[in-house]
Tab-separated table of C-alpha atoms and ligand atoms in Angstrom:
chain	number	residue	atom	x	y	z
A	13	MET	CA	8.589	-28.088	11.034
A	14	SER	CA	5.166	-26.471	12.503
A	15	GLY	CA	2.703	-23.444	9.862
A	16	ILE	CA	-0.241	-25.281	8.185
A	17	TYR	CA	1.159	-24.661	5.397
A	18	ASP	CA	-1.253	-24.989	2.434
A	19	LYS	CA	0.782	-28.632	-0.659
A	20	ASN	CA	-0.633	-25.827	-3.178
A	21	ARG	CA	0.406	-22.050	-1.267
A	22	PRO	CA	3.942	-23.390	0.138
A	23	GLY	CA	6.190	-20.291	1.141
A	24	ALA	CA	1.989	-18.715	1.384
A	25	LEU	CA	1.370	-15.940	4.472
A	26	PHE	CA	-2.247	-15.992	5.160
A	27	PRO	CA	-3.771	-20.071	5.374
A	28	SER	CA	-7.410	-19.898	6.221
A	29	ALA	CA	-7.996	-20.168	8.994
A	30	ASP	CA	-7.820	-23.519	10.591
A	31	PRO	CA	-10.449	-24.864	12.493
A	32	ALA	CA	-9.224	-24.502	16.129
A	33	LEU	CA	-8.713	-20.794	15.491
A	34	ALA	CA	-12.041	-20.804	14.038
A	35	LYS	CA	-13.565	-22.783	17.359
A	36	GLY	CA	-11.251	-20.635	20.231
A	37	LEU	CA	-12.910	-16.934	17.626
A	38	GLY	CA	-16.474	-18.580	18.231
A	39	GLN	CA	-16.027	-18.797	21.356
A	40	LEU	CA	-15.093	-15.384	22.667
A	41	PRO	CA	-18.634	-13.351	23.042
A	42	GLU	CA	-19.853	-15.957	25.482
A	43	LEU	CA	-16.089	-16.098	27.561
A	44	LEU	CA	-16.306	-11.715	27.519
A	45	ARG	CA	-19.761	-12.543	28.446
A	46	VAL	CA	-18.824	-13.445	31.514
A	47	ILE	CA	-15.313	-11.836	32.119
A	48	LEU	CA	-16.963	-8.212	31.482
A	49	PRO	CA	-20.564	-8.694	32.309
A	50	MET	CA	-22.284	-4.951	31.408
A	51	LYS	CA	-25.158	-3.329	31.716
A	52	GLU	CA	-27.823	-3.467	28.923
A	53	LYS	CA	-27.028	0.469	28.714
A	54	HIS	CA	-23.272	0.308	28.414
A	55	ARG	CA	-24.431	-3.338	26.608
A	56	LYS	CA	-26.460	-0.492	23.948
A	57	LEU	CA	-23.325	2.109	23.873
A	58	LEU	CA	-20.986	-0.758	22.567
A	59	ALA	CA	-21.524	0.221	18.691
A	60	THR	CA	-21.418	4.139	19.218
A	61	GLY	CA	-17.987	2.853	21.416
A	62	VAL	CA	-17.309	0.842	18.737
A	63	ARG	CA	-17.038	3.672	16.305
A	64	ARG	CA	-15.677	6.783	18.439
A	65	LEU	CA	-12.033	4.837	19.019
A	66	SER	CA	-12.356	3.498	15.351
A	67	GLY	CA	-11.640	6.629	14.761
A	68	PHE	CA	-9.654	7.826	17.130
A	69	LEU	CA	-7.593	4.301	15.819
A	70	THR	CA	-6.861	5.852	12.252
A	71	THR	CA	-7.968	8.635	10.525
A	72	GLU	CA	-7.980	10.566	13.820
A	73	ARG	CA	-4.872	8.869	16.520
A	74	ASP	CA	-3.126	12.817	17.774
A	75	ASN	CA	-6.698	12.481	19.830
A	76	LEU	CA	-5.966	8.711	20.654
A	77	PRO	CA	-6.031	8.834	24.731
A	78	PRO	CA	-2.695	7.161	25.785
A	79	ASP	CA	-5.418	5.641	28.752
A	80	TYR	CA	-7.936	4.440	25.462
A	81	MET	CA	-7.693	0.663	27.094
A	82	THR	CA	-8.693	1.547	30.664
A	83	ARG	CA	-11.628	3.667	29.892
A	84	PRO	CA	-14.139	1.432	30.779
A	85	GLU	CA	-16.291	3.100	27.103
A	86	TYR	CA	-12.887	1.761	24.929
A	87	LEU	CA	-11.891	-1.483	27.164
A	88	ALA	CA	-15.438	-2.832	26.405
A	89	ALA	CA	-15.154	-1.576	22.252
A	90	TYR	CA	-11.465	-3.593	21.791
A	91	LEU	CA	-12.551	-6.901	23.501
A	92	HIS	CA	-15.640	-6.653	21.509
A	93	TYR	CA	-14.124	-5.470	17.629
A	94	PHE	CA	-10.478	-4.494	17.870
A	95	MET	CA	-9.694	-7.633	19.305
A	96	PRO	CA	-10.743	-10.978	17.766
A	97	TRP	CA	-10.303	-8.923	14.442
A	98	ASN	CA	-6.567	-7.901	15.843
A	99	ILE	CA	-6.274	-12.504	16.414
A	100	TYR	CA	-7.934	-13.345	13.703
A	101	ARG	CA	-4.768	-11.322	11.432
A	102	GLN	CA	-1.980	-12.726	13.872
A	103	ALA	CA	-3.738	-15.834	13.775
A	104	ARG	CA	-3.833	-16.221	9.920
A	105	LEU	CA	-0.360	-14.431	9.610
A	106	LEU	CA	1.007	-17.591	12.586
A	107	GLN	CA	-0.016	-20.241	10.612
A	108	GLY	CA	1.845	-19.770	7.616
A	109	LEU	CA	4.934	-19.085	9.430
A	110	ASP	CA	7.640	-21.814	11.431
A	111	PHE	CA	7.049	-21.372	14.605
A	112	SER	CA	9.685	-23.083	16.620
A	113	LEU	CA	10.514	-22.186	19.983
A	114	LYS	CA	11.567	-24.567	21.885
A	115	PRO	CA	9.781	-25.884	25.729
A	116	GLY	CA	11.615	-23.073	28.116
A	117	SER	CA	11.972	-20.916	25.750
A	118	THR	CA	10.074	-17.059	26.911
A	119	ILE	CA	8.899	-14.546	24.663
A	120	LEU	CA	8.013	-10.842	25.952
A	121	ASP	CA	5.074	-8.899	23.833
A	122	PHE	CA	5.335	-5.442	24.183
A	123	GLY	CA	1.655	-3.243	23.549
A	124	CYS	CA	0.429	-6.880	24.349
A	125	GLY	CA	-3.530	-4.645	25.543
A	126	PRO	CA	-5.700	-7.751	25.871
A	127	LEU	CA	-2.444	-10.745	25.104
A	128	THR	CA	-4.162	-10.214	21.862
A	129	PHE	CA	-0.843	-12.144	20.156
A	130	LEU	CA	-1.570	-14.736	22.956
A	131	GLN	CA	-4.171	-15.609	22.166
A	132	ALA	CA	-3.808	-16.360	18.385
A	133	MET	CA	-0.506	-18.181	19.223
A	134	TRP	CA	-2.370	-20.801	21.640
A	135	LEU	CA	-4.782	-20.333	18.918
A	136	THR	CA	-2.992	-21.765	15.960
A	137	ARG	CA	-0.389	-23.387	18.084
A	138	PRO	CA	-1.022	-27.127	18.926
A	139	HIS	CA	1.471	-28.076	19.495
A	140	MET	CA	3.122	-25.928	21.990
A	141	HIS	CA	0.324	-26.921	23.801
A	142	GLY	CA	1.540	-29.386	26.799
A	143	HIS	CA	5.007	-27.683	27.443
A	144	GLN	CA	6.310	-25.284	29.661
A	145	TYR	CA	6.357	-21.207	27.831
A	146	GLN	CA	6.544	-18.136	29.933
A	147	TYR	CA	5.218	-15.025	27.828
A	148	VAL	CA	5.669	-11.740	29.240
A	149	GLY	CA	3.108	-9.369	28.161
A	150	PHE	CA	3.677	-5.384	28.458
A	151	ASP	CA	1.017	-2.608	28.451
A	152	ARG	CA	0.232	0.241	30.656
A	153	SER	CA	-3.610	-1.139	30.907
A	154	GLU	CA	-4.310	-3.025	33.931
A	155	PRO	CA	-7.684	-4.419	32.588
A	156	ALA	CA	-6.513	-5.257	29.437
A	157	LEU	CA	-4.199	-7.680	31.408
A	158	LYS	CA	-6.296	-8.723	34.025
A	159	ALA	CA	-9.057	-9.015	30.783
A	160	GLY	CA	-6.503	-10.434	28.670
A	161	GLN	CA	-5.903	-13.216	31.507
A	162	LYS	CA	-8.790	-14.236	31.964
A	163	ILE	CA	-9.699	-14.910	28.245
A	164	PHE	CA	-6.815	-16.457	27.948
A	165	MET	CA	-7.553	-18.749	31.162
A	166	GLY	CA	-11.210	-19.569	29.301
A	167	LEU	CA	-9.852	-20.408	25.407
A	168	ALA	CA	-6.881	-22.423	27.224
A	169	GLY	CA	-8.276	-23.915	29.669
A	170	GLU	CA	-5.946	-26.434	32.608
A	171	GLU	CA	-3.906	-26.729	29.445
A	172	GLY	CA	-2.887	-23.516	29.542
A	173	ASN	CA	-1.712	-24.005	33.070
A	174	GLY	CA	2.351	-24.953	31.496
A	175	TRP	CA	2.133	-21.704	30.210
A	176	LYS	CA	3.245	-19.159	32.422
A	177	ILE	CA	1.651	-15.718	32.619
A	178	GLN	CA	3.098	-12.490	33.302
A	179	THR	CA	1.882	-9.417	33.224
A	180	GLU	CA	4.065	-5.713	33.033
A	181	LYS	CA	2.167	-2.555	32.759
A	182	ASN	CA	6.257	-0.700	32.998
A	183	LEU	CA	7.903	-1.806	29.781
A	184	GLY	CA	11.351	-1.188	31.514
A	185	ALA	CA	10.104	-3.893	34.230
A	186	ALA	CA	11.601	-6.093	30.637
A	187	ARG	CA	14.853	-6.092	32.435
A	188	LYS	CA	14.246	-8.153	34.118
A	189	SER	CA	12.619	-10.556	32.794
A	190	GLY	CA	16.271	-12.654	31.518
A	191	PRO	CA	16.931	-12.568	28.055
A	192	ALA	CA	13.902	-13.604	25.887
A	193	ASP	CA	13.488	-15.854	22.618
A	194	MET	CA	11.417	-13.250	21.289
A	195	ILE	CA	9.653	-10.275	21.253
A	196	VAL	CA	6.565	-9.119	19.734
A	197	ALA	CA	4.536	-6.247	19.379
A	198	GLY	CA	0.657	-6.505	17.832
A	199	ASN	CA	-0.344	-3.086	16.885
A	200	PHE	CA	2.210	-0.776	19.685
A	201	ILE	CA	4.614	0.238	17.536
A	202	ASN	CA	2.531	3.079	15.552
A	203	GLU	CA	0.635	3.950	19.135
A	204	LEU	CA	4.876	4.265	21.215
A	205	ASN	CA	6.181	7.888	21.303
A	206	ALA	CA	9.483	8.436	19.523
A	207	PRO	CA	12.214	6.345	21.851
A	208	ARG	CA	15.205	9.828	22.178
A	209	SER	CA	19.125	9.219	20.903
A	210	ALA	CA	21.884	11.043	23.577
A	211	PRO	CA	21.742	14.230	22.041
A	212	GLY	CA	24.151	14.358	19.086
A	213	GLU	CA	23.818	10.795	17.405
A	214	GLU	CA	22.958	10.502	14.150
A	215	VAL	CA	19.660	7.233	15.060
A	216	SER	CA	16.664	7.397	14.020
A	217	ALA	CA	13.631	6.319	16.624
A	218	GLU	CA	13.937	2.623	14.994
A	219	ASP	CA	17.340	1.994	15.114
A	220	VAL	CA	17.423	3.029	19.691
A	221	LEU	CA	13.875	0.602	19.676
A	222	LEU	CA	16.243	-1.904	17.884
A	223	GLN	CA	19.086	-1.281	20.227
A	224	ARG	CA	16.629	-2.223	23.501
A	225	TRP	CA	14.256	-4.981	22.286
A	226	SER	CA	18.733	-5.899	21.039
A	227	ASN	CA	19.744	-5.954	24.926
A	228	LEU	CA	16.664	-8.128	25.955
A	229	LEU	CA	16.974	-11.367	23.763
A	230	LYS	CA	19.182	-14.348	23.490
A	231	PRO	CA	21.889	-14.576	20.205
A	232	ASP	CA	19.870	-16.454	19.097
A	233	ALA	CA	16.793	-15.195	18.746
A	234	ALA	CA	13.240	-13.348	16.514
A	235	ILE	CA	11.238	-10.256	16.005
A	236	LEU	CA	7.890	-9.927	14.774
A	237	VAL	CA	6.374	-7.042	14.382
A	238	ILE	CA	2.998	-7.152	13.333
A	239	GLU	CA	1.805	-2.836	12.483
A	240	PRO	CA	-1.648	-1.760	9.913
A	241	GLY	CA	-1.022	-1.846	6.910
A	242	THR	CA	-1.950	1.811	6.749
A	243	ARG	CA	0.895	3.320	4.206
A	244	SER	CA	2.686	5.902	7.499
A	245	SER	CA	2.644	1.741	9.322
A	246	SER	CA	4.245	0.589	6.012
A	247	LYS	CA	6.955	3.484	6.061
A	248	GLN	CA	7.528	2.487	10.224
A	249	LEU	CA	8.462	-1.620	9.422
A	250	VAL	CA	10.900	0.167	6.467
A	251	ARG	CA	12.442	1.794	9.227
A	252	LEU	CA	12.966	-1.000	11.731
A	253	ARG	CA	14.331	-3.019	8.660
A	254	GLN	CA	17.186	-0.321	7.370
A	255	SER	CA	18.137	-0.724	11.533
A	256	ALA	CA	18.168	-4.617	11.744
A	257	LEU	CA	19.432	-4.355	8.258
A	258	ALA	CA	22.438	-2.872	9.899
A	259	THR	CA	22.986	-4.182	12.599
A	260	GLY	CA	22.870	-8.065	11.419
A	261	TRP	CA	19.747	-8.947	11.984
A	262	LYS	CA	18.909	-11.162	9.078
A	263	VAL	CA	15.148	-9.902	7.691
A	264	VAL	CA	12.632	-13.047	6.862
A	265	ALA	CA	9.310	-12.022	6.540
A	266	PRO	CA	8.324	-10.446	4.078
A	267	CYS	CA	11.053	-9.464	2.389
A	268	PRO	CA	12.420	-12.630	-0.138
A	269	HIS	CA	15.404	-10.369	-0.181
A	270	ALA	CA	17.106	-8.122	1.814
A	271	GLY	CA	19.036	-4.902	-0.766
A	272	GLU	CA	16.590	-2.402	-1.310
A	273	CYS	CA	12.202	-2.217	-0.242
A	274	ALA	CA	11.145	-2.266	-3.695
A	275	MET	CA	7.416	-0.836	-2.098
A	276	PRO	CA	8.853	1.910	0.554
A	277	GLY	CA	4.974	3.699	0.309
A	278	ASN	CA	6.846	7.485	-1.054
A	279	ARG	CA	4.333	9.730	-2.269
A	280	GLY	CA	2.327	8.809	-4.601
A	281	GLY	CA	3.980	5.303	-4.302
A	282	ALA	CA	3.062	1.141	-3.361
A	283	TRP	CA	3.519	0.480	0.401
A	284	CYS	CA	4.546	-2.700	1.781
A	285	HIS	CA	0.954	-4.265	3.258
A	286	PHE	CA	-0.995	-7.513	2.904
A	287	ASN	CA	-4.624	-8.189	2.155
A	288	PHE	CA	-7.247	-10.430	3.387
A	289	SER	CA	-11.196	-11.459	2.355
A	290	PRO	CA	-11.618	-12.388	5.868
A	291	VAL	CA	-14.647	-15.322	4.652
A	292	ASP	CA	-13.555	-17.628	7.629
A	293	ILE	CA	-14.850	-15.042	10.363
A	294	PRO	CA	-16.613	-16.310	12.881
A	295	GLU	CA	-20.387	-15.871	12.291
A	296	TRP	CA	-21.225	-13.911	15.184
A	297	LEU	CA	-17.853	-11.329	13.828
A	298	PHE	CA	-19.017	-10.644	11.054
A	299	LYS	CA	-23.090	-9.847	12.606
A	300	PHE	CA	-21.945	-8.238	15.086
A	301	SER	CA	-19.524	-5.419	12.153
A	302	ARG	CA	-22.104	-5.114	10.336
A	303	LYS	CA	-24.101	-3.656	13.144
A	304	VAL	CA	-21.498	-1.340	14.308
A	305	LYS	CA	-21.293	-0.457	10.928
A	306	LEU	CA	-17.917	-1.177	9.770
A	307	PRO	CA	-18.013	-4.013	9.146
A	308	LYS	CA	-14.696	-5.495	6.539
A	309	GLU	CA	-14.565	-6.364	2.768
A	310	ARG	CA	-10.782	-7.214	3.256
A	311	ALA	CA	-8.224	-7.991	6.814
A	312	SER	CA	-4.835	-6.118	6.333
A	313	LEU	CA	-1.622	-5.588	7.931
A	314	SER	CA	1.588	-4.410	7.539
A	315	PHE	CA	4.286	-6.657	9.816
A	316	LEU	CA	8.985	-7.217	9.673
A	317	LEU	CA	9.871	-10.111	10.817
A	318	LEU	CA	13.569	-10.451	11.829
A	319	THR	CA	15.881	-13.169	13.448
A	320	ARG	CA	19.550	-13.684	14.281
A	321	GLY	CA	21.595	-16.316	15.046
A	322	ASP	CA	21.790	-20.053	13.552
A	323	THR	CA	19.453	-21.606	14.873
A	324	PRO	CA	16.825	-18.688	15.352
A	325	PRO	CA	13.516	-19.511	16.636
A	326	ILE	CA	11.147	-19.034	14.009
A	327	LYS	CA	10.514	-19.412	10.239
A	328	THR	CA	8.689	-19.439	7.163
A	329	ALA	CA	9.589	-21.439	3.760
A	330	THR	CA	13.062	-20.974	2.578
A	331	PRO	CA	12.488	-19.023	-1.031
A	332	PRO	CA	14.714	-22.710	-3.012
A	333	ARG	CA	18.017	-20.735	-4.472
A	334	PRO	CA	17.026	-20.109	-7.678
A	335	ASN	CA	18.111	-21.510	-11.395
A	336	LYS	CA	19.654	-19.243	-13.826
A	337	GLY	CA	17.758	-16.907	-15.311
A	338	GLU	CA	14.440	-16.868	-12.811
A	339	GLY	CA	13.799	-14.791	-9.361
A	340	VAL	CA	12.046	-15.794	-6.455
A	341	VAL	CA	8.969	-13.104	-5.702
A	342	ARG	CA	7.032	-12.421	-2.348
A	343	VAL	CA	2.939	-11.316	-4.475
A	344	ILE	CA	2.338	-8.872	-2.244
A	345	SER	CA	-0.960	-7.683	-3.540
A	346	GLU	CA	-4.487	-8.547	-4.588
A	347	THR	CA	-5.631	-8.243	-8.402
A	348	PHE	CA	-6.286	-5.337	-10.543
A	349	ASP	CA	-7.856	-4.989	-14.408
A	350	LEU	CA	-5.022	-4.032	-17.011
A	351	PRO	CA	-5.883	-3.734	-20.137
A	352	ALA	CA	-6.561	-5.479	-23.241
A	353	ASP	CA	-7.766	-7.986	-20.904
A	354	GLN	CA	-4.563	-8.828	-18.891
A	355	MET	CA	-4.641	-8.836	-14.839
A	356	GLY	CA	-2.208	-7.394	-12.540
A	357	ARG	CA	-0.505	-8.427	-9.038
A	358	TYR	CA	2.662	-6.764	-7.727
A	359	GLY	CA	5.473	-8.532	-6.294
A	360	CYS	CA	8.167	-7.527	-4.448
A	361	SER	CA	11.664	-9.379	-4.908
A	362	ASP	CA	15.436	-8.974	-5.568
A	363	ARG	CA	15.510	-6.279	-8.904
A	364	GLY	CA	13.176	-4.668	-7.436
A	365	LEU	CA	8.710	-4.318	-7.965
A	366	VAL	CA	7.449	-6.871	-10.252
A	367	LEU	CA	4.462	-6.150	-12.352
A	368	LEU	CA	3.407	-10.221	-12.182
A	369	GLN	CA	0.889	-10.067	-15.495
A	370	SER	CA	-1.537	-12.889	-16.486
A	371	PRO	CA	-4.863	-12.631	-19.054
A	372	LYS	CA	-7.717	-11.946	-16.890
A	373	ASN	CA	-9.776	-15.592	-16.210
A	374	LYS	CA	-11.609	-16.208	-12.864
A	375	MET	CA	-8.809	-19.106	-10.546
A	376	ALA	CA	-7.314	-17.698	-7.875
A	377	GLY	CA	-3.618	-18.186	-9.012
A	378	PRO	CA	-1.422	-16.284	-6.625
A	379	GLN	CA	-2.795	-14.864	-3.270
A	380	PRO	CA	-1.237	-11.851	-1.206
A	381	GLY	CA	1.591	-13.438	0.356
A	382	ASP	CA	2.537	-15.876	-1.857
A	383	LEU	CA	6.298	-16.615	-3.177
A	384	LEU	CA	7.591	-17.729	-6.517
A	385	ARG	CA	9.442	-18.294	-8.617
A	386	VAL	CA	9.540	-16.388	-12.016
A	387	THR	CA	11.329	-16.479	-15.004
A	388	TRP	CA	12.667	-13.664	-16.595
A	389	PRO	CA	12.054	-12.359	-19.583
A	390	SER	CA	14.937	-12.042	-21.507
A	391	LYS	CA	13.896	-8.430	-22.323
A	392	ILE	CA	13.041	-6.815	-19.197
A	393	GLN	CA	10.079	-4.225	-19.491
A	394	LYS	CA	8.936	-1.629	-17.497
A	395	ASP	CA	5.137	-0.331	-16.679
A	396	GLY	CA	4.725	3.193	-17.580
A	397	LYS	CA	3.540	3.608	-13.907
A	398	SER	CA	4.191	1.898	-11.242
A	399	LYS	CA	8.515	1.439	-12.551
A	400	ALA	CA	7.459	-2.305	-12.001
A	401	ILE	CA	9.169	-4.964	-13.579
A	402	ILE	CA	6.473	-6.727	-16.269
A	403	VAL	CA	6.782	-10.613	-15.762
A	404	PRO	CA	3.661	-11.233	-18.393
A	405	SER	CA	2.736	-15.431	-17.297
A	406	THR	CA	3.528	-16.693	-20.720
A	407	SER	CA	6.821	-15.803	-20.708
A	408	GLY	CA	8.495	-18.531	-19.086
A	409	GLY	CA	5.608	-17.135	-16.232
A	410	TYR	CA	6.331	-18.120	-12.553
A	411	LYS	CA	5.672	-20.872	-10.304
A	412	GLY	CA	4.770	-21.654	-7.001
A	413	THR	CA	7.964	-22.688	-5.898
A	414	GLU	CA	8.164	-26.127	-4.819
A	415	GLU	CA	8.590	-26.443	-8.072
B	23	SAM	C1	-3.591	-1.056	19.895
B	23	SAM	S1	-3.057	-1.510	20.717
B	23	SAM	C2	-2.297	-3.306	20.461
B	23	SAM	C3	-3.053	-4.256	21.345
B	23	SAM	C4	-2.513	-5.962	21.122
B	23	SAM	N1	-1.197	-5.966	20.862
B	23	SAM	C5	-3.534	-6.113	20.204
B	23	SAM	O1	-2.811	-5.948	18.609
B	23	SAM	O2	-4.476	-5.828	19.899
B	23	SAM	C6	-2.035	-0.357	21.541
B	23	SAM	C7	-1.648	-1.220	22.763
B	23	SAM	O3	0.054	-0.468	24.118
B	23	SAM	C8	-0.710	-0.326	24.471
B	23	SAM	N2	0.776	1.159	24.894
B	23	SAM	C9	1.333	1.771	24.286
B	23	SAM	N3	2.095	3.369	24.545
B	23	SAM	C10	2.636	2.109	25.413
B	23	SAM	C11	3.448	2.574	26.572
B	23	SAM	N4	4.457	3.874	26.165
B	23	SAM	N5	3.449	1.436	27.155
B	23	SAM	C12	2.970	0.443	28.034
B	23	SAM	N6	2.102	-0.061	26.909
B	23	SAM	C13	1.517	1.104	25.874
B	23	SAM	C14	-1.665	0.455	25.447
B	23	SAM	O4	-2.009	0.654	26.443
B	23	SAM	C15	-2.895	-0.950	23.934
B	23	SAM	O5	-2.846	-1.498	25.014
């Protein structure tokens, strides 16, 4: 087992930043000063670039220039703001996953940008340092790939020499990389033009994408897709999940079951995504985010982890088989107030959406991403608004999965 598990929160998906992660994030400003020297007048324009790119990546998606990562203004903005936040988000998730890639394994990272996932992996997987791995990052932006390689060398130093890092501009070149152990895509599939199916075929864009990826992987393999925590990205992952379940892939996380998605993000309904407090980001990122007027009170993401085969290279804590009358629930939302001095959190179970209800208190309690074992109430009641099954903490309640 190699995730950074918190004993009090077994199965937790987003443990707080480990010191190695905090140290690596702290090194970024100095590394960027060396890798991307900027004239003072360009440095002054950094905040404007970050805000413009933020608009393109969120509300004005249709206007996102396809080559944004090759334009100096936006590449600089990405490296100083979006990449550090994405390393942080992806690393917090990685810390909660049991990653057992054997030495010699190959990872393909599609839409890797400045090798964001590679940096997050290096900073959270010290047990992989000193072993041989092959990583191939694919991105149409050559300058982003080059910057990413330099950042990796800066973070990893000579210890990183055991990892063979290759980059490719053309996604089609993945066929030449041999069957891989794992495919990763971070903040990428929402930018990808939907792959076309053959005329007359009744398949979704996600079916086509998954088929392509499946053909690039070994029989025992994993796919990890990490996307923004938006409704549209989450819905895209729900479609990918459907394609995966229909073609023999196992959905390992975040779903605690293989049934119908309890949070499909239909109009007005909740969508599956996770928010967590970024209290452990480095001081410089906190200050820079405020300076560019894009501070974050919450880091947010949606994701899907798929595996196939008996010995896949990546796992999460397996939910223990619940006793009779019990179920396993993944906590999805943060807390919100309910009437009568109660508070609630939404969770996902094989019975559908769950509303975990407890008296309002200041104790931290279960966090988004935690796996809980719940006792189903003898008489099932549903919340009028969300139609979630109400599980009060007082009726047998819920507990961490270790018990
Ligand atoms: C939002 S960035 C994500 C970068 C990185 N994975 C991260 O999480 O920070 C999306 C990346 O996908 C790349 N991209 C989008 N469409 C692509 C395509 N058709 N072929 C190759 N790269 C593509 C872009 O150049 C960009 O670097």
